[in-house]
Short mmCIF file of C-alpha atoms in Angstrom, two decimals:
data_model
loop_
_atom_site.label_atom_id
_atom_site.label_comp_id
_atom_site.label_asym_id
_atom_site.label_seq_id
_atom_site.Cartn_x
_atom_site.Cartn_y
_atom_site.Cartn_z
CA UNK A 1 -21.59 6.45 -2.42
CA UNK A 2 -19.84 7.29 0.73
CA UNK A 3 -16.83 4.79 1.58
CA UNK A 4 -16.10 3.86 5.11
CA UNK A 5 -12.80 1.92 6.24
CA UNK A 6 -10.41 1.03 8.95
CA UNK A 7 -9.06 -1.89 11.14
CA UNK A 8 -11.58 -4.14 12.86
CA UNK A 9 -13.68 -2.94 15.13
CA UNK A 10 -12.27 1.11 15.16
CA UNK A 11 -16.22 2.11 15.14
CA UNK A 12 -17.42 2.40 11.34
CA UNK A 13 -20.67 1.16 12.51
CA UNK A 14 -21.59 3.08 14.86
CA UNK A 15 -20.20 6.27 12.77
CA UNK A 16 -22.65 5.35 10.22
CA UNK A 17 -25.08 4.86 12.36
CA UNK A 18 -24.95 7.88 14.74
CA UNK A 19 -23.42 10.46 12.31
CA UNK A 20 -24.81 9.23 9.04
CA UNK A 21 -28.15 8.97 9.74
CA UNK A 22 -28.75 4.64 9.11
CA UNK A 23 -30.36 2.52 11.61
CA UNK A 24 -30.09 -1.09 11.49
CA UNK A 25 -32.56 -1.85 9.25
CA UNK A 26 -30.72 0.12 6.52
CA UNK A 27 -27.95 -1.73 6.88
CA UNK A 28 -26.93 -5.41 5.17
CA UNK A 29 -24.27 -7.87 6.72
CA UNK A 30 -21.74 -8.68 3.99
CA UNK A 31 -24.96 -9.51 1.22
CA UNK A 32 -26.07 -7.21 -1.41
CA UNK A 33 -29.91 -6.30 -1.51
CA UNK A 34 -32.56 -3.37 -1.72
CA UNK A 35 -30.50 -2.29 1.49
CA UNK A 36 -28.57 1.45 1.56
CA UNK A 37 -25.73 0.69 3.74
CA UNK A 38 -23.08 -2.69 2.79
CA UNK A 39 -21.51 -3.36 6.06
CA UNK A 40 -18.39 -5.98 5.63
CA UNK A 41 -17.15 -5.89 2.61
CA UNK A 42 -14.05 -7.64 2.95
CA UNK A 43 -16.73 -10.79 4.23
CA UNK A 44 -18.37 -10.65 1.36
CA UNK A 45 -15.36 -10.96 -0.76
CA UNK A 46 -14.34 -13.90 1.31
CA UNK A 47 -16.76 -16.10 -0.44
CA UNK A 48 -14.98 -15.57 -4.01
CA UNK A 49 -12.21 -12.88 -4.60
CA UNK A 50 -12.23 -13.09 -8.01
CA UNK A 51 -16.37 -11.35 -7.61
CA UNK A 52 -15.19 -7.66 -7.51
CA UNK A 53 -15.25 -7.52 -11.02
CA UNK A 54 -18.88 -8.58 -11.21
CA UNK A 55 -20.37 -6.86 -7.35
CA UNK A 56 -18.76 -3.54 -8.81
CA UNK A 57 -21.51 -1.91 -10.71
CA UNK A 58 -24.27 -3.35 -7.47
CA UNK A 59 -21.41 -1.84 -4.85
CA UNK A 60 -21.46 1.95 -6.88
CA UNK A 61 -25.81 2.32 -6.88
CA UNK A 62 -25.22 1.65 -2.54
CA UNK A 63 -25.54 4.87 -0.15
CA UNK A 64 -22.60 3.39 2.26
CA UNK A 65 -19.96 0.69 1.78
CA UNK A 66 -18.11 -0.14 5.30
CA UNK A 67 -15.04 -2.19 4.39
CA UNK A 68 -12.40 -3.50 7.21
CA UNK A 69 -8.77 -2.93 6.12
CA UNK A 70 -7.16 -5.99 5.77
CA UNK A 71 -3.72 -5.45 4.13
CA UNK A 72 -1.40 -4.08 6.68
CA UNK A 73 0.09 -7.71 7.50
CA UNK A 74 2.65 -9.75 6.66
CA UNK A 75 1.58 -11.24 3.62
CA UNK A 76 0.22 -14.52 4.05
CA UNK A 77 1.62 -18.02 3.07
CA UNK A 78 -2.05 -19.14 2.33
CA UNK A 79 -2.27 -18.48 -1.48
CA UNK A 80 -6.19 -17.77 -0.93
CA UNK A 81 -5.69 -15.46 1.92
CA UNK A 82 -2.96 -13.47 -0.21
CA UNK A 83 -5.40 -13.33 -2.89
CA UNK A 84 -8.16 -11.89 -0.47
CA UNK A 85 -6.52 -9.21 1.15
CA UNK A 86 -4.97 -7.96 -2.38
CA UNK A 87 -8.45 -8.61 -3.86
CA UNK A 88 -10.19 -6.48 -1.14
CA UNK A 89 -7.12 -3.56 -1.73
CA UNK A 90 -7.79 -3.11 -5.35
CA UNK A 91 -11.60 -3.29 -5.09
CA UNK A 92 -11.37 -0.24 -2.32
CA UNK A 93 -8.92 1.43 -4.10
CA UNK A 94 -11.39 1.55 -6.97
CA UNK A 95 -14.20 2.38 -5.00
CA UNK A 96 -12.27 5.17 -3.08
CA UNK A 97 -12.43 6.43 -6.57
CA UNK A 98 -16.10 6.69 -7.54
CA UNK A 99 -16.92 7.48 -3.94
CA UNK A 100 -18.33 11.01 -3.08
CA UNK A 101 -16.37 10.87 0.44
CA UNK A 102 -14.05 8.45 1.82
CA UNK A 103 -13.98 8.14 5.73
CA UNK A 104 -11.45 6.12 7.63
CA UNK A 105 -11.83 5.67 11.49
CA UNK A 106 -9.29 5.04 13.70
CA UNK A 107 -10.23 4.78 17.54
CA UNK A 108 -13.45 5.79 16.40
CA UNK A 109 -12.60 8.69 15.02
CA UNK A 110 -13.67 9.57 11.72
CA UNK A 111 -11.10 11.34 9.33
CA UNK A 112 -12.21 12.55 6.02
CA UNK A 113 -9.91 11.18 3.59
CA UNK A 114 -11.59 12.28 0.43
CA UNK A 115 -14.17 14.46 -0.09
CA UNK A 116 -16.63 16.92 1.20
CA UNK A 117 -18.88 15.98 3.58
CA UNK A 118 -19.83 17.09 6.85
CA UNK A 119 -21.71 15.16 9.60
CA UNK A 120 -23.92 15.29 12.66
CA UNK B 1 13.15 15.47 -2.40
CA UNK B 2 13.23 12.22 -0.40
CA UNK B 3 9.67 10.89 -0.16
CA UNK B 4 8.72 7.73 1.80
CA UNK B 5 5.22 6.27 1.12
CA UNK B 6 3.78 3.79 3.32
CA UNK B 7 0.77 1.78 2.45
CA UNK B 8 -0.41 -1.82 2.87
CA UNK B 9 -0.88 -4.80 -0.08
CA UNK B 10 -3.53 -3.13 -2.60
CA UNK B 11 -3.42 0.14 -1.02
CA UNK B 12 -2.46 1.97 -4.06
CA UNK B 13 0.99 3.02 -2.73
CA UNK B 14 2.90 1.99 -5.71
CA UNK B 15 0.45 4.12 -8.23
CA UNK B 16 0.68 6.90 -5.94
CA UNK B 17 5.03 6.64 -6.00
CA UNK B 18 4.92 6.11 -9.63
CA UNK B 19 2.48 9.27 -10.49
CA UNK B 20 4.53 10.79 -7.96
CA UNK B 21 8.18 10.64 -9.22
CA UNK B 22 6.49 10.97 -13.22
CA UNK B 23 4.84 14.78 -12.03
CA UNK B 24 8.75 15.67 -10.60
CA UNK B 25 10.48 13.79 -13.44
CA UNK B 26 7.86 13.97 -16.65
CA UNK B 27 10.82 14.11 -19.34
CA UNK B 28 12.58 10.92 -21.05
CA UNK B 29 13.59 7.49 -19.51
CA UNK B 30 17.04 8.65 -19.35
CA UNK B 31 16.75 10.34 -16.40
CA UNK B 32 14.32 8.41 -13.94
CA UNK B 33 14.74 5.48 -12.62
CA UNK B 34 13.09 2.37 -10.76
CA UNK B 35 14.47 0.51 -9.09
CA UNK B 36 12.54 -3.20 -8.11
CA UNK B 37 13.66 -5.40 -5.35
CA UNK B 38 11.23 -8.08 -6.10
CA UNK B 39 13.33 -11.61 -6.67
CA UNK B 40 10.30 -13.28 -8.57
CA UNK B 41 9.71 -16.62 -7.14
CA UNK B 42 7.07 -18.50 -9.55
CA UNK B 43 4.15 -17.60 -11.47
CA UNK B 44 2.23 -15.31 -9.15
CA UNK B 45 5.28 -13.07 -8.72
CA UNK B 46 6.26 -12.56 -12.62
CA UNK B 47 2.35 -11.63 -12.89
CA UNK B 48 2.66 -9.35 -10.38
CA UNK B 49 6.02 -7.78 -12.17
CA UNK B 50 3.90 -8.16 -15.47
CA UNK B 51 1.38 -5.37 -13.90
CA UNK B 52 3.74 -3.10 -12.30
CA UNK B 53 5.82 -2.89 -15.31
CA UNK B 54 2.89 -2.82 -17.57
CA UNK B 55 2.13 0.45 -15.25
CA UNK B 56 5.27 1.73 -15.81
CA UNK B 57 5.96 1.28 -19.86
CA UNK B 58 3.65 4.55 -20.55
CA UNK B 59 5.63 6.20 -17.38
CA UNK B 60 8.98 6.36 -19.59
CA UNK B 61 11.26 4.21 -16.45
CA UNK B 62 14.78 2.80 -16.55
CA UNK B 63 14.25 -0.53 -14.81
CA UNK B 64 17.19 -1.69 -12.67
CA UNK B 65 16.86 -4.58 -11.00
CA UNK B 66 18.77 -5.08 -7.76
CA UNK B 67 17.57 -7.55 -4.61
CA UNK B 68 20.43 -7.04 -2.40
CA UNK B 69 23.24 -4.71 -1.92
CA UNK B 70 21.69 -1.67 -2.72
CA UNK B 71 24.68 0.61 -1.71
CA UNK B 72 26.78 -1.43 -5.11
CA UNK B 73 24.53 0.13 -7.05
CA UNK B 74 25.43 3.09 -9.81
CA UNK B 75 22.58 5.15 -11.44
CA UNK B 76 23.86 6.20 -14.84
CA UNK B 77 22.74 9.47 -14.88
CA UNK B 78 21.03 12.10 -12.09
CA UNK B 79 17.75 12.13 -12.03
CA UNK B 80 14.54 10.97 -10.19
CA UNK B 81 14.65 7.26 -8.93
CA UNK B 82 11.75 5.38 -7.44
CA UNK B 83 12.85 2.48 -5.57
CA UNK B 84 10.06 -0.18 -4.62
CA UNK B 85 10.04 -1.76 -2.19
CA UNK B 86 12.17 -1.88 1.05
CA UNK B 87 9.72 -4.99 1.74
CA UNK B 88 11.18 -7.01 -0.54
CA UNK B 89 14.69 -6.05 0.13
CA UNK B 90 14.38 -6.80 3.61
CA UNK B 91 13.57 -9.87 3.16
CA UNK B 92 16.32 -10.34 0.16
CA UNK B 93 18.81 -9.19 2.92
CA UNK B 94 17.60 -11.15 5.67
CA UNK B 95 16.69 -15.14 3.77
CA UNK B 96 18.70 -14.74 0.64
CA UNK B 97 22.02 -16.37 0.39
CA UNK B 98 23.59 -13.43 -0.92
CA UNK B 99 21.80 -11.25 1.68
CA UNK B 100 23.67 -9.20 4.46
CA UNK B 101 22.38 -11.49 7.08
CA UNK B 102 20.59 -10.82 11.15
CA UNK B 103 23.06 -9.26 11.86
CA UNK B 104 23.59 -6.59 9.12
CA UNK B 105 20.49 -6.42 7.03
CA UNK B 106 19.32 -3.14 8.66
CA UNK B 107 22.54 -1.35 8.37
CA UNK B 108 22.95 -2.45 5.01
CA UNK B 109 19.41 -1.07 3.59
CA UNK B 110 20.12 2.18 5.01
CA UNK B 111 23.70 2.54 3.69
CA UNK B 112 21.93 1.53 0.48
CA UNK B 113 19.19 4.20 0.80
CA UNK B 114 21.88 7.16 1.59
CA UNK B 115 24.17 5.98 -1.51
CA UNK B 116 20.96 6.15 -3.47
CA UNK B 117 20.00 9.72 -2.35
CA UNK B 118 23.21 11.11 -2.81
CA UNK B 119 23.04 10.35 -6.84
CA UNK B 120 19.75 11.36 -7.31
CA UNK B 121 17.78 15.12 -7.05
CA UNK B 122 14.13 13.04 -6.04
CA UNK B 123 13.93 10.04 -4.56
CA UNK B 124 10.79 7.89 -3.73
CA UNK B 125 11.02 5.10 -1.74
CA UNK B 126 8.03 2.47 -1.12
CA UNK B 127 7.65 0.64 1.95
CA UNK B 128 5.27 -1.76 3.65
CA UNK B 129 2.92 -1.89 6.61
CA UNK B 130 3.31 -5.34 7.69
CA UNK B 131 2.42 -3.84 11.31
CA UNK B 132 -0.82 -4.69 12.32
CA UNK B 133 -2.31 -7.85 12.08
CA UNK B 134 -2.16 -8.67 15.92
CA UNK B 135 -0.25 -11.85 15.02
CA UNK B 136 2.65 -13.30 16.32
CA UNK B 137 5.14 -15.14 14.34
CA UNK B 138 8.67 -17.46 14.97
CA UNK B 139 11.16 -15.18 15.51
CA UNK B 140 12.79 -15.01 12.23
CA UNK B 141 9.61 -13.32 10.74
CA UNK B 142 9.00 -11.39 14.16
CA UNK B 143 13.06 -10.25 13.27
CA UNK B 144 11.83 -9.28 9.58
CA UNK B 145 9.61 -6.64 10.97
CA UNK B 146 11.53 -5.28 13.41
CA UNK B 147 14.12 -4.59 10.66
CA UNK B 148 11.63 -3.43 8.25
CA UNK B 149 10.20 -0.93 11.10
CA UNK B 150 13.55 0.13 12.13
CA UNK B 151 14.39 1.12 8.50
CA UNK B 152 10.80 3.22 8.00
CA UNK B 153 11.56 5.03 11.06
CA UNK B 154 14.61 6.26 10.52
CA UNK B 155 13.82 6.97 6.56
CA UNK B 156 10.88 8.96 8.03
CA UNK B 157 12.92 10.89 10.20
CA UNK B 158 15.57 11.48 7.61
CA UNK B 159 12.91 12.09 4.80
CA UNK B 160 11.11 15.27 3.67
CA UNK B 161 8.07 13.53 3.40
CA UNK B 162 6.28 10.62 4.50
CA UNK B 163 3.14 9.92 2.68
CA UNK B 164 0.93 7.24 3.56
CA UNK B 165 -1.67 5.69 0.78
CA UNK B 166 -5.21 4.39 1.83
CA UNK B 167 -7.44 2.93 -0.95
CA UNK B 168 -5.51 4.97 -3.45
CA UNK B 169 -5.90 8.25 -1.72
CA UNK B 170 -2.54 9.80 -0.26
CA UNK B 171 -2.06 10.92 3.01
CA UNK B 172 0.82 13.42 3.97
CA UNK B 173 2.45 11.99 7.66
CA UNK B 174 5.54 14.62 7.07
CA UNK B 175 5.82 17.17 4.58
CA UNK B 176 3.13 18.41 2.15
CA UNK B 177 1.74 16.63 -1.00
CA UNK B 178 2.00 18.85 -4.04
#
């Protein structure tokens, strides 16, 4: 599993989709099924926070996980939205781990963070 | 060595500065310290304190506790020290009663991070990146980070090393990572 983060909109999309080979039809919005690619994590972990524990083992079997980061902020007042963006941390964080390569893109350019991979 | 690590909430940086500061320091408590900032304010806070120190009890740490006034405080012994984070003692320094205040808080963290350095051989100090949300806040928030910005950039400039931690993975800005 190849992990892909940065800020909102900094082009993780379309670096999956030109450099890693997806097209849109690989590629599910923030819902897990037969899909390769998981684009929006952090949406997906909107719905209930406390899900990483039980989405882990479906997030590892995925080709591509494309995850926003979400916790360079002050930290919120909203207990839920504190929750969130710490929930979202720790779930990368662990699947920065079991990832082959971790990308992060910042003004669209990809930086290989971990791993060895090479791209088109 | 005078490391700063940079991450955002549940980037890792914390793990990172503890593993960091245990591979310089590895021997007894007795001669590393951490140092936590964190005034607990109800039940999500000690939790939070429960994990960090739970993290730490294999890690063989002195705990000191101290949320404002850093430059008052006296490390027992030389050593390694790991003090987490200047995000919390900005904000001690800034809303506390006992803080230094607008006017001072900056000054004051920095005076506290030089008196720190100068009784310990490695020091690691954790900071926040509260910088880029794209929000706007009333001005005595706005004022937090401006402090809190202030104080990374002239820690990073004064620093060997800045190290900035992304889902767990570190990221040398200044120096290199062993």
């Amino acid at each position: 599993m190849v992990l892909v983060i940065g800020g909102k909109a900094n082009g993780k999309l379309d670096f999956v989709r030109q450099h890693l080979g997806y097209n849109n039809a690989d590629i599910a919005n923030a819902t897990l099924d037969d899909r390769p690619v998981l684009n929006n994590l952090q949406d997906l972990m909107l719905a209930d926070p406390s899900s990483a524990e039980s989405i882990f083992p479906t997030l590892l079997t995925k080709s591509v996980i494309i995850c926003d980061e979400v916790g360079s902020g002050i930290v919120p007042i909203d207990r839920a939205a504190r929750h969130w963006r710490e929930a979202v941390g720790r779930l990368c964080c662990r699947l920065a781990e079991q990832a082959t390569a971790v990308i992060r893109l910042q003004c669209g350019i990809a930086i290989l963070i971990k791993g060895d991979l090479t791209w088109k | 060595m005078r490391t700063l690590v940079i991450g955002g909430s549940g980037s890792g940086k914390s793990e990172f500065a503890e593993r960091e500061i245990t591979k310089l320091h590895p021997a007894a408590a007795s001669d590393k310290y951490y140092i936590a900032t964190l005034m607990p304010f109800g039940r999500e806070d000690e939790a939070r304190i429960a994990r960090h120190r739970e993290q730490r009890a294999t890690r063989g740490f002195t705990t000191v506790e101290q949320y404002t006034a850093l430059a008052e405080l006296q490390l027992p012994t030389r050593g390694g020290a790991l003090l987490e984070c200047l995000g919390n003692l900005a904000a001690n320094e800034l809303f506390a009663p006992e803080g230094a205040g607008t006017e001072h808080a900056e000054a004051a963290m920095l005076r506290g991070v030089i008196a720190l350095e100068s009784q310990c051989d490695d020091l690691i100090v954790v900071t926040n990146d509260v910088f880029a949300d794209g929000e706007t806040y009333e001005p005595e928030t706005e004022n937090y980070i401006a402090v809190l910005a202030a104080v990374n950039r002239k820690l990073a400039q004064r620093f060997d090393r800045v190290v900035e931690v992304v889902c767990g993975i570190p990221i040398a800005l200044k120096g290199e990572i062993a």
